[in-house]
Short mmCIF file of C-alpha atoms in Angstrom, two decimals:
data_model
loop_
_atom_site.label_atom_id
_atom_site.label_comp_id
_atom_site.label_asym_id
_atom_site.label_seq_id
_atom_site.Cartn_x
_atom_site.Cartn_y
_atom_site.Cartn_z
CA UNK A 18 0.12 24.56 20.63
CA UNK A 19 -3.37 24.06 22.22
CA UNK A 20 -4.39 20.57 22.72
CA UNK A 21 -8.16 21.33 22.78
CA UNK A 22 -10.33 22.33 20.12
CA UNK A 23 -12.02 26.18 20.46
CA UNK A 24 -14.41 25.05 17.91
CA UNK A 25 -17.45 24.86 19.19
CA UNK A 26 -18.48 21.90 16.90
CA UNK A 27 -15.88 19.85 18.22
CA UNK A 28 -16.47 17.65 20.63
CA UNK A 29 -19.41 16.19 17.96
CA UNK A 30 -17.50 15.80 15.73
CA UNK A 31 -17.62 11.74 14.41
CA UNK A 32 -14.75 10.01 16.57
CA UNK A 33 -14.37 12.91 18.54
CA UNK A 34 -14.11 12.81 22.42
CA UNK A 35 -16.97 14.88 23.95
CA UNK A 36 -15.08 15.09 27.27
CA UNK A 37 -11.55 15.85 25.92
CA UNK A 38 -11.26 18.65 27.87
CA UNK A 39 -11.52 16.96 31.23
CA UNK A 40 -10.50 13.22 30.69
CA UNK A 41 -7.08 13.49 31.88
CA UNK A 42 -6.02 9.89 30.48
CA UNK A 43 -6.42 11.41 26.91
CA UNK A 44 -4.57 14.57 28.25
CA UNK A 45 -1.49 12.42 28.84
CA UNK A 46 -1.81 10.41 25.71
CA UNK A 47 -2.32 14.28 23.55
CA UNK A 48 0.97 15.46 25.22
CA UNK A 49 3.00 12.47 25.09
CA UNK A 50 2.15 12.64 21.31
CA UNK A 51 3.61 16.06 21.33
CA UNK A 52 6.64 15.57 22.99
CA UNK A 53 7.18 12.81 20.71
CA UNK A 54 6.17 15.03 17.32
CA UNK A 55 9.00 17.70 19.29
CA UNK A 56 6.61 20.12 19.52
CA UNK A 57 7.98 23.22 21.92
CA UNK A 58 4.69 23.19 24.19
CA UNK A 59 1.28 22.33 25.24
CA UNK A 60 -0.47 25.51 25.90
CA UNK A 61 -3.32 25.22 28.62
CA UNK A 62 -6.33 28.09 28.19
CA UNK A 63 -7.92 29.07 31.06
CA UNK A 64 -10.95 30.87 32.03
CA UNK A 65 -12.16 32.12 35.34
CA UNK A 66 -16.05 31.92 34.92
CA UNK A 67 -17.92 30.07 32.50
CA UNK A 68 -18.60 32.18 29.36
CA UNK A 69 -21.56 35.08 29.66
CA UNK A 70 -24.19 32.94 27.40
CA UNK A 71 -27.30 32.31 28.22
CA UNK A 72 -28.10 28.93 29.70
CA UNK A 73 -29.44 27.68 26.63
CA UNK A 74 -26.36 28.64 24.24
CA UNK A 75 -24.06 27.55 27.25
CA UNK A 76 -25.26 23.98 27.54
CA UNK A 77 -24.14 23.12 23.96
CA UNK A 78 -20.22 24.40 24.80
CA UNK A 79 -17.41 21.96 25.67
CA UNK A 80 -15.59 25.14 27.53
CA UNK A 81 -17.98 24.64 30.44
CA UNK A 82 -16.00 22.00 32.13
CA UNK A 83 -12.46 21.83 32.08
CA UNK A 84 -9.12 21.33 34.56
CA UNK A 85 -7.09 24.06 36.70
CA UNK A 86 -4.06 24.49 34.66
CA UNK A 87 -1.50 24.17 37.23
CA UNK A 88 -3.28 20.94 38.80
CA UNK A 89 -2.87 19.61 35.35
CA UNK A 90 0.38 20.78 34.06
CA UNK A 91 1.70 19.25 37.33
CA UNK A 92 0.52 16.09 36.30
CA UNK A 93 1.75 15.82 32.94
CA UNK A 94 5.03 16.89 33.85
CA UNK A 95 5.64 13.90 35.54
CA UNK A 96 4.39 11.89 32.60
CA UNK A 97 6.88 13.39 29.87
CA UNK A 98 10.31 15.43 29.81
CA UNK A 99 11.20 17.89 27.30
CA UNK A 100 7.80 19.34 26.08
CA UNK A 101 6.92 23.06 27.65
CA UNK A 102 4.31 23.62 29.35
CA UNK A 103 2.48 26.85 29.60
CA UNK A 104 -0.71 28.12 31.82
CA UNK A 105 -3.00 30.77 31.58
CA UNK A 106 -2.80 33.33 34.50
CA UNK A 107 -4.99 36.55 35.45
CA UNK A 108 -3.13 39.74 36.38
CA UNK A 109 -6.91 40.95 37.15
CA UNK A 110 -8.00 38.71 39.50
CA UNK A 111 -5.21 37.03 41.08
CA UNK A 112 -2.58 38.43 42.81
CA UNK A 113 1.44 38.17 42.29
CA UNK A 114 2.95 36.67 44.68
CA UNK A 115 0.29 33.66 43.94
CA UNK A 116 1.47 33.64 40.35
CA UNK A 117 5.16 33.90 41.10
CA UNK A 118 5.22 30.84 43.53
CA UNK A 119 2.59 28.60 41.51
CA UNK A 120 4.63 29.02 38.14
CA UNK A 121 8.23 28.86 40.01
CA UNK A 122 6.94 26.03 41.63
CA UNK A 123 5.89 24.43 38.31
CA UNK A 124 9.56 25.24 36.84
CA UNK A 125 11.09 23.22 39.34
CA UNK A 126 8.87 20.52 39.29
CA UNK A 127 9.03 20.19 35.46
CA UNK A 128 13.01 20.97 35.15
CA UNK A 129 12.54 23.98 33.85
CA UNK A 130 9.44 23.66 31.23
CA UNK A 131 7.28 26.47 32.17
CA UNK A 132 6.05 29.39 30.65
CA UNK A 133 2.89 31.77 31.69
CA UNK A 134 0.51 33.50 29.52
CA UNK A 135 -0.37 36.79 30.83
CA UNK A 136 -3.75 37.70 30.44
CA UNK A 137 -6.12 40.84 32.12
CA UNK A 138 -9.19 38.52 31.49
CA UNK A 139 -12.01 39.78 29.28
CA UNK A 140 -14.76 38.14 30.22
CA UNK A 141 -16.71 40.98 31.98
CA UNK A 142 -18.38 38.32 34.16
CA UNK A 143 -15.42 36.68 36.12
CA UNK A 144 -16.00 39.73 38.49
CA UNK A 145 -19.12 38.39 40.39
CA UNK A 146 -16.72 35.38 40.70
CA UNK A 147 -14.21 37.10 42.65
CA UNK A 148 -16.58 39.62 45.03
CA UNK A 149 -16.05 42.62 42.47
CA UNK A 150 -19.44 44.21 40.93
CA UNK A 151 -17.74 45.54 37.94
CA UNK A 152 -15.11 44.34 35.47
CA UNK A 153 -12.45 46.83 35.42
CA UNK A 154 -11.92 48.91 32.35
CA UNK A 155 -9.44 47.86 29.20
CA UNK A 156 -6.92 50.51 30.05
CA UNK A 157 -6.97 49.84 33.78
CA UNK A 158 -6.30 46.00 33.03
CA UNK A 159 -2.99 46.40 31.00
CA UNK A 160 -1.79 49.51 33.48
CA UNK A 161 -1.84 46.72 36.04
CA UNK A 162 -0.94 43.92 34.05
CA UNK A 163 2.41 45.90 33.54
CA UNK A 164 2.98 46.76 36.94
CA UNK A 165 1.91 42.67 38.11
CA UNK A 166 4.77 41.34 35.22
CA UNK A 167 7.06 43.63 37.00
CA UNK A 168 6.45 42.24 40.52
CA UNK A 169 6.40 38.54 39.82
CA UNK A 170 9.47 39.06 37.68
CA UNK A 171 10.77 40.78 40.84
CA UNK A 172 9.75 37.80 42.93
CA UNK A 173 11.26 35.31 41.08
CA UNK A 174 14.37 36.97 41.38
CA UNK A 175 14.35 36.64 45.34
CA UNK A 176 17.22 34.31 45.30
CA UNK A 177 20.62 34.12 43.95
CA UNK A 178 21.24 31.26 41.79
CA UNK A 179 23.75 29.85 44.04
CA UNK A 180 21.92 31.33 47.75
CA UNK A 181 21.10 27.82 48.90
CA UNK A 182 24.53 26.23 50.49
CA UNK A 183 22.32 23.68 52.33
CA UNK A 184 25.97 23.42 54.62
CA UNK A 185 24.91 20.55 56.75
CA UNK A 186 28.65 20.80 58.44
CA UNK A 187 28.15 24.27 59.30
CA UNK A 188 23.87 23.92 59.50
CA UNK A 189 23.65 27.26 57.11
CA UNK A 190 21.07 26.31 55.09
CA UNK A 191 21.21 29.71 52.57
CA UNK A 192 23.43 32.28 52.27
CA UNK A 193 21.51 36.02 53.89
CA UNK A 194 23.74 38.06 51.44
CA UNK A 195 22.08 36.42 48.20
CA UNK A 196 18.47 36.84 49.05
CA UNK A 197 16.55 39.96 48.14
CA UNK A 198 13.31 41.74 49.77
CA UNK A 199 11.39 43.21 46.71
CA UNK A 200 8.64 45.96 49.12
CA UNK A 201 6.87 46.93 46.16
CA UNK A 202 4.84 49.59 46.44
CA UNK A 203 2.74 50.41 43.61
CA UNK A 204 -0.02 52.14 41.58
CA UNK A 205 -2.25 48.56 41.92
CA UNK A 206 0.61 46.52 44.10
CA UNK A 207 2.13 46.47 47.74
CA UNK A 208 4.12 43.31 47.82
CA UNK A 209 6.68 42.67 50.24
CA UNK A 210 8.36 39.59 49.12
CA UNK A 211 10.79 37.88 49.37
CA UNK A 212 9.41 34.54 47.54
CA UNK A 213 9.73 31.36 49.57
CA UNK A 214 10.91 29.03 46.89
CA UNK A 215 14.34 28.99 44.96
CA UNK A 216 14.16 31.18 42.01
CA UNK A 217 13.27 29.05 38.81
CA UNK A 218 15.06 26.70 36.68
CA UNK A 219 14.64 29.14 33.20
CA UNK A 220 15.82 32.14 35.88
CA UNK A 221 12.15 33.34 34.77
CA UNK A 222 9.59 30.99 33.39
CA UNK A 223 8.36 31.92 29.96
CA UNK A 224 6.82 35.11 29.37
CA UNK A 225 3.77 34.73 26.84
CA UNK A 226 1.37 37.01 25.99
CA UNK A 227 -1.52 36.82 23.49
CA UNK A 228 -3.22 40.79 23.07
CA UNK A 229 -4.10 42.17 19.78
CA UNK A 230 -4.96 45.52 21.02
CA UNK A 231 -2.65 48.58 20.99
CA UNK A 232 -1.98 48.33 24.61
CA UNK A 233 -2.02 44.66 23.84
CA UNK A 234 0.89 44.89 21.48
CA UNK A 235 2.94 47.51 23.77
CA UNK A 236 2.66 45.54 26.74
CA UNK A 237 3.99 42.70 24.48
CA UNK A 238 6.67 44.26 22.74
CA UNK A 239 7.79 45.87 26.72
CA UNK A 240 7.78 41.86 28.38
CA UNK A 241 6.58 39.14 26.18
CA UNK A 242 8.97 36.34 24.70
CA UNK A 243 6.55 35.00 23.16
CA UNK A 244 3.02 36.32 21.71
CA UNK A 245 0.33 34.12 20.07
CA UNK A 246 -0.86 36.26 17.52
CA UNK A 247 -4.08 36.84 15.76
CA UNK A 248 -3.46 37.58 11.79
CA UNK A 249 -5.79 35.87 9.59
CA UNK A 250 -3.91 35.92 6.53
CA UNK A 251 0.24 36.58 5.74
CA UNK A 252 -0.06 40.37 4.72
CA UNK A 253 -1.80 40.77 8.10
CA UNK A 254 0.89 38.57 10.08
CA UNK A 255 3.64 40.17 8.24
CA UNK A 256 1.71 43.62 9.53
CA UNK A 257 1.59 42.53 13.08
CA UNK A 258 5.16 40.70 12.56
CA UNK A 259 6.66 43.89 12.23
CA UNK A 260 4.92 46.72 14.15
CA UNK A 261 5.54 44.46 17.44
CA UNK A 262 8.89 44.03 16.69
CA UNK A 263 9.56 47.59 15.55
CA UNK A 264 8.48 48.53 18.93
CA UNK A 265 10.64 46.31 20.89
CA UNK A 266 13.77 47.96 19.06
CA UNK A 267 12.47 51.53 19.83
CA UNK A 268 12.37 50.07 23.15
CA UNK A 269 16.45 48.54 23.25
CA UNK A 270 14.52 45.27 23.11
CA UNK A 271 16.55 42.98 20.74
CA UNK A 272 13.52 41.91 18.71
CA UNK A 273 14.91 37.93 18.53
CA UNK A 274 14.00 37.65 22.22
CA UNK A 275 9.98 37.65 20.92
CA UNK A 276 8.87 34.83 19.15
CA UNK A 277 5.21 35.44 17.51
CA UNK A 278 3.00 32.22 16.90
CA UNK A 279 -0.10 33.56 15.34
CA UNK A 280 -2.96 30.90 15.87
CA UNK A 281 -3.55 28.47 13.26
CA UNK A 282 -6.40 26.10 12.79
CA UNK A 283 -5.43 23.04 10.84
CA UNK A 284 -7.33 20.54 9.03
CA UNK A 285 -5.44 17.87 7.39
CA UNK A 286 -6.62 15.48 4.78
CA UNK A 287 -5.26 13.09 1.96
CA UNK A 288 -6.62 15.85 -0.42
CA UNK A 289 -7.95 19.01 -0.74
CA UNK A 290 -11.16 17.86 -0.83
CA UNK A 291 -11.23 15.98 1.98
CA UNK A 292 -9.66 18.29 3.89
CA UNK A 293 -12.46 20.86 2.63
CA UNK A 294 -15.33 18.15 3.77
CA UNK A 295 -14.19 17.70 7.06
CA UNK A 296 -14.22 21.74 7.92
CA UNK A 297 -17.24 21.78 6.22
CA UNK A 298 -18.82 18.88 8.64
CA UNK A 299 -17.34 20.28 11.76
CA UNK A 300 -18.28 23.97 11.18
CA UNK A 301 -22.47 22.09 10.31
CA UNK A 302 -22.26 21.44 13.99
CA UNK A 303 -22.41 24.84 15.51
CA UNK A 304 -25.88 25.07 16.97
CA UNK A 305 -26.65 29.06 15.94
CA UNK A 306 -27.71 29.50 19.63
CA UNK A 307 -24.35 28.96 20.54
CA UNK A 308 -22.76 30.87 17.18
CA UNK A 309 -25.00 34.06 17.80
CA UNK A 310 -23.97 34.07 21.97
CA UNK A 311 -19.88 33.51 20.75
CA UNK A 312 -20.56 36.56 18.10
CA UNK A 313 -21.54 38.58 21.05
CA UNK A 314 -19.11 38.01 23.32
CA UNK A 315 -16.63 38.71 20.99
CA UNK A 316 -18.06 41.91 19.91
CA UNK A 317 -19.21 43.24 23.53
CA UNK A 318 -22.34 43.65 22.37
CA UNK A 319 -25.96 41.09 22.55
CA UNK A 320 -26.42 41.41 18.54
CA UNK A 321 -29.02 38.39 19.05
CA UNK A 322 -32.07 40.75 18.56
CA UNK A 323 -30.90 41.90 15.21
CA UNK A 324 -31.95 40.60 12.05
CA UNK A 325 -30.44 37.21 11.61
CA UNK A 326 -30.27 37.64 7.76
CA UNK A 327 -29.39 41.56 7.80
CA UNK A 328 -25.82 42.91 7.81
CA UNK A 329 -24.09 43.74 11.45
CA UNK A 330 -25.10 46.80 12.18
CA UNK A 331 -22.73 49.51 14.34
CA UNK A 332 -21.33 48.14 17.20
CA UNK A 333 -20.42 50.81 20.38
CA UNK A 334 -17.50 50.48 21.77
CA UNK A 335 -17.19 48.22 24.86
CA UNK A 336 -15.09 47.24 28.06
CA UNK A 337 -14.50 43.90 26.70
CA UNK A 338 -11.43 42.30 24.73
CA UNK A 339 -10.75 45.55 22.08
CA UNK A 340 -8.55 43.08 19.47
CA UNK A 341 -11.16 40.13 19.01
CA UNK A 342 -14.36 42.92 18.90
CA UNK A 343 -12.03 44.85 16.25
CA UNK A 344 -11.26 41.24 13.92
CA UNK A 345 -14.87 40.57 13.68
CA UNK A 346 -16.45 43.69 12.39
CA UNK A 347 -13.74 43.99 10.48
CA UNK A 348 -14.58 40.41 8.92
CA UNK A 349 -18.06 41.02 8.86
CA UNK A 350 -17.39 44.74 6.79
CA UNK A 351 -14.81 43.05 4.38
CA UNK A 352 -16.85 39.41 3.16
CA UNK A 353 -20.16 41.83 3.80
CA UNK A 354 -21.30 38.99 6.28
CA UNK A 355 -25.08 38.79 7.64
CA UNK A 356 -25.34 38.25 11.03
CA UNK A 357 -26.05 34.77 10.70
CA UNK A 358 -23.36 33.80 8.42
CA UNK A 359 -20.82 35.96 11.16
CA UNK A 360 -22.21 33.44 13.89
CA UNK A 361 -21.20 30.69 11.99
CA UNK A 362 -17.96 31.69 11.61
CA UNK A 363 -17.80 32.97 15.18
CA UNK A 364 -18.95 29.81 16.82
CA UNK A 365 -16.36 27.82 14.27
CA UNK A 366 -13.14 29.60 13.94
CA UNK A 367 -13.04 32.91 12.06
CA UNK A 368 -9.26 33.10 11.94
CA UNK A 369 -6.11 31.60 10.28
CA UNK A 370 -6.71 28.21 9.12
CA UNK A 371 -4.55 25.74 7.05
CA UNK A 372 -6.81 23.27 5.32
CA UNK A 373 -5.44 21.19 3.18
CA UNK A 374 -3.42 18.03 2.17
CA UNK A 375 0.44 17.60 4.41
CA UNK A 376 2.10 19.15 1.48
CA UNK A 377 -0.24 22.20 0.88
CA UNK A 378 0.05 22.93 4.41
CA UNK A 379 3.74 22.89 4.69
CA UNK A 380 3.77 24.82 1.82
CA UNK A 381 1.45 27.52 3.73
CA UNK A 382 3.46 27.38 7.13
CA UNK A 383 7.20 27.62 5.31
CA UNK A 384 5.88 30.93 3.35
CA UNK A 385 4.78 32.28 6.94
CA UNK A 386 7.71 31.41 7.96
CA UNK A 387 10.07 32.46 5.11
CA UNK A 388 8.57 35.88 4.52
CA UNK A 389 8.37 36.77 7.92
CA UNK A 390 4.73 36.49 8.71
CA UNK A 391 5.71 34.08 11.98
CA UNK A 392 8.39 32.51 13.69
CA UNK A 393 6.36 29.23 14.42
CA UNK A 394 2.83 28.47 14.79
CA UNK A 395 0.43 28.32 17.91
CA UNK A 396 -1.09 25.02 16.48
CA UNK A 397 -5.20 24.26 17.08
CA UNK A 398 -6.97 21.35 16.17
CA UNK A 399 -10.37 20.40 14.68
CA UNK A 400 -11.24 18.03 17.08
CA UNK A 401 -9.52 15.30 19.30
CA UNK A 402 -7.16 12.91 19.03
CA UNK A 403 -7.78 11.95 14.97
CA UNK A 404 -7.41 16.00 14.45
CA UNK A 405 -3.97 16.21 16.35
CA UNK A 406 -2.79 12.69 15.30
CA UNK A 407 -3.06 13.74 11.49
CA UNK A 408 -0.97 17.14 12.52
CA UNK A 409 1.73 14.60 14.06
CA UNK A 410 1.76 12.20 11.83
CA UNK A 411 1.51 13.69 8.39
CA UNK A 412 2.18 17.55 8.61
CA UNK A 413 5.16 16.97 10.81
CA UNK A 414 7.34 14.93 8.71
CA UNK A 415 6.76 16.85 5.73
CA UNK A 416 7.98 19.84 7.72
CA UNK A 417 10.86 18.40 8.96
CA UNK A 418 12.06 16.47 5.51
CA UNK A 419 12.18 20.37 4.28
CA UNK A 420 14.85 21.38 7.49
CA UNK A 421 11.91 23.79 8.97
CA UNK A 422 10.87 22.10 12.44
CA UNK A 423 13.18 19.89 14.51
CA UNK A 424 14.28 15.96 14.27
CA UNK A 425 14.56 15.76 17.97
CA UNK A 426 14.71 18.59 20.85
CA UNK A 427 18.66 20.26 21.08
CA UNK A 428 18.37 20.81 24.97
CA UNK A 429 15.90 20.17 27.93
CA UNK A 430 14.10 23.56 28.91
CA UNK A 431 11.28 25.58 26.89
CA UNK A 432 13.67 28.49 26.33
CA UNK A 433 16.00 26.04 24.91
CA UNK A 434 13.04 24.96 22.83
CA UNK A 435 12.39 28.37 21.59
CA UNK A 436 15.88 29.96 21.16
CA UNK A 437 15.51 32.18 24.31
CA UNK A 438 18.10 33.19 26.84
CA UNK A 439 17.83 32.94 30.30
CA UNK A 440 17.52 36.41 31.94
CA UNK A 441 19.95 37.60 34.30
CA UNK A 442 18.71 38.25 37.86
CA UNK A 443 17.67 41.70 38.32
CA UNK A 444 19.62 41.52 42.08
CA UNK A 445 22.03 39.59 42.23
CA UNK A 446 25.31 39.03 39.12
#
């Protein structure tokens, strides 16, 4: 789940707290709620540059601030014990023996409760951030997003589990037979290796992934375990549900090993009214400055010289994120949207949303669930803590008194959490 709101109304929302993304006292007091609800994880977004808005649509987003996710899931795994705890990381501007050590290094530290989202970054503008004048191209970006999951993977396999005698009698402090030298020499990589830190708790931390595209969905169905989908209603999730895992059995990929947790945006009242009036309220909060800048980033395209009131005109393709460009005109074709009303939903959410009393809700989630739309939910909030505390507190019993989330956690690690086996080492039996 994702602790912090994407809505760009959120942080004014009435009880809300403006600086939830960067108060880390309400961080730990989010995630001990979680780990107490049994949720699997807290899912920490990152970004790499603020987002390509003008200064005056930027200065009314809550994304402009926010912590470094390792920094902070370091934190809060010494403040709790079973919950995951997964970070965004680049395969475009970082490199992989960086992202090996940081997330093996989080594994350890949280006894095994890591997982990493891969992403190739869309945001055209973290370039400049990183000495590059040009954002590489979509295809580019998963060709070496492939080839970087293959060399951390590598990395974290450096060590046999058992390589570390620590012999003080002897003073052999590892064992040279059980420790392998990846030299990887690649397309986009030259890493020699090996890694300087045991290999992880999990064997490999968590591999999530969250693309929509067709390269998206190969590279998921090819490494993912878990992939935080995008559908916007159940025929579309079932759609998604099983073209990614069709491909992982072309692929000898037993399609369990994948969990996909489309997004889901969740407003919770005592009725459905209620319920209705707070989206309503929230969504009235989203300045159209900063709706009409979010519409364009997702579509690759400034649309803020169109017609306001007119329908979205053709949109060229772009070197930005092909899956989120490809949702909203598709959205804007099928409700026959104008601009203005698209901006709306763009600086809200536009996606799956559950609004609606505990029971309705439930109802919603089991049927995803049942008919194969989902195997669990990447849970978002309206705003924060009332949003997340009604999730916890109402939605969460009423799942579990139907026998379709968890009582209490069945073993200490996030792939225990999610039903995934550890992977062999690649090197070593």
């Amino acid at each position: 789940m994702r602790p912090i709101s994407i809505h760009t109304g959120a942080w004014r929302y009435p009880g809300a707290a403006p600086d939830a993304n960067f108060n880390l006292g309400l961080q730990v007091e989010l995630v001990r709620r979680l780990e107490a609800a049994k949720f699997d994880a807290f899912f920490m977004a990152d970004h790499l540059a603020v987002l390509n808005m003008p200064i005056d649509a930027l200065k009314r987003s809550h994304t402009a601030t926010s912590f470094e996710p390792f920094t902070l899931l370091s934190a809060l795994a010494m403040v709790t014990q079973r919950i995951g705890l997964v970070a965004t990381a680049s395969t475009t501007y970082d490199e992989p023996f960086h992202v090996a050590r940081r997330f093996a290094s989080l594994d350890h530290i949280s006894g095994g409760r890591a997982g990493w989202n891969i992403v190739t970054t869309g945001n055209p503008e973290t370039a400049a951030n990183f000495g590059q004048d040009d954002h590489l191209e979509h295809a580019t970006r998963y060709a070496r997003a492939r080839e970087f999951h293959q060399v951390v993977t590598g990395l974290w396999d450096s060590w046999a589990d058992d390589a570390f005698l620590r012999d003080v009698e002897s003073g052999v402090f590892f064992d040279p037979a059980k420790v392998h030298t990846l030299d990887h020499a690649g397309e986009f990589l030259r890493v020699k290796g090996p890694l300087n830190i045991a290999r992880p708790i999990q064997g490999w931390p968590v591999i999530v992934q969250a693309g929509a595209s067709e390269a998206g969905r190969q590279l998921a169905a090819e490494t993912a375990e878990v992939i935080f989908g995008a559908a916007d209603s159940l025929a579309n999730g079932q759609a998604f549900y099983a073209d990614v895992k069709g491909r992982m059995a072309a692929l000898g990929r037993d399609p369990d090993s994948l969990k996909i947790l489309p997004a889901a945006f969740v407003v919770v009242g005592e009725s459905e009214a209620e319920a209705q009036d707070k989206r309503a309220l929230l969504d009235s909060l989203v300045h159209y400055d900063s709706g009409i800048r979010s519409l364009s980033i997702m579509l690759g395209h400034d649309v803020s010289g169109f017609d306001p009131d007119g329908p979205l005109p053709d949109i060229p393709e772009t070197n930005a994120s092909k899956s989120g460009r490809e949702r909203t005109i598709a959205l804007a074709r099928r409700e026959n949207l104008t601009i203005r009303q698209l901006a709306a939903r763009a600086g809200s959410y536009a996606g799956l949303a559950f609004v609606g009393t505990p029971r309705t809700i439930a109802d919603e989630m089991q049927q995803w669930l049942e008919e194969r739309g989902s195997d669990g939910f990447n849970v978002m909030f309206p705003f924060v803590p009332q949003g997340l505390f009604d999730f916890t507190d109402k939605v969460v019993p009423e799942l579990q008194r139907r026998g379709v989330f968890r009582h209490d956690y069945t073993g200490t690690t996030l792939r225990d959490h999610l039903g995934l086996a550890r992977p062999a080492n690649s090197f070593f039996a």
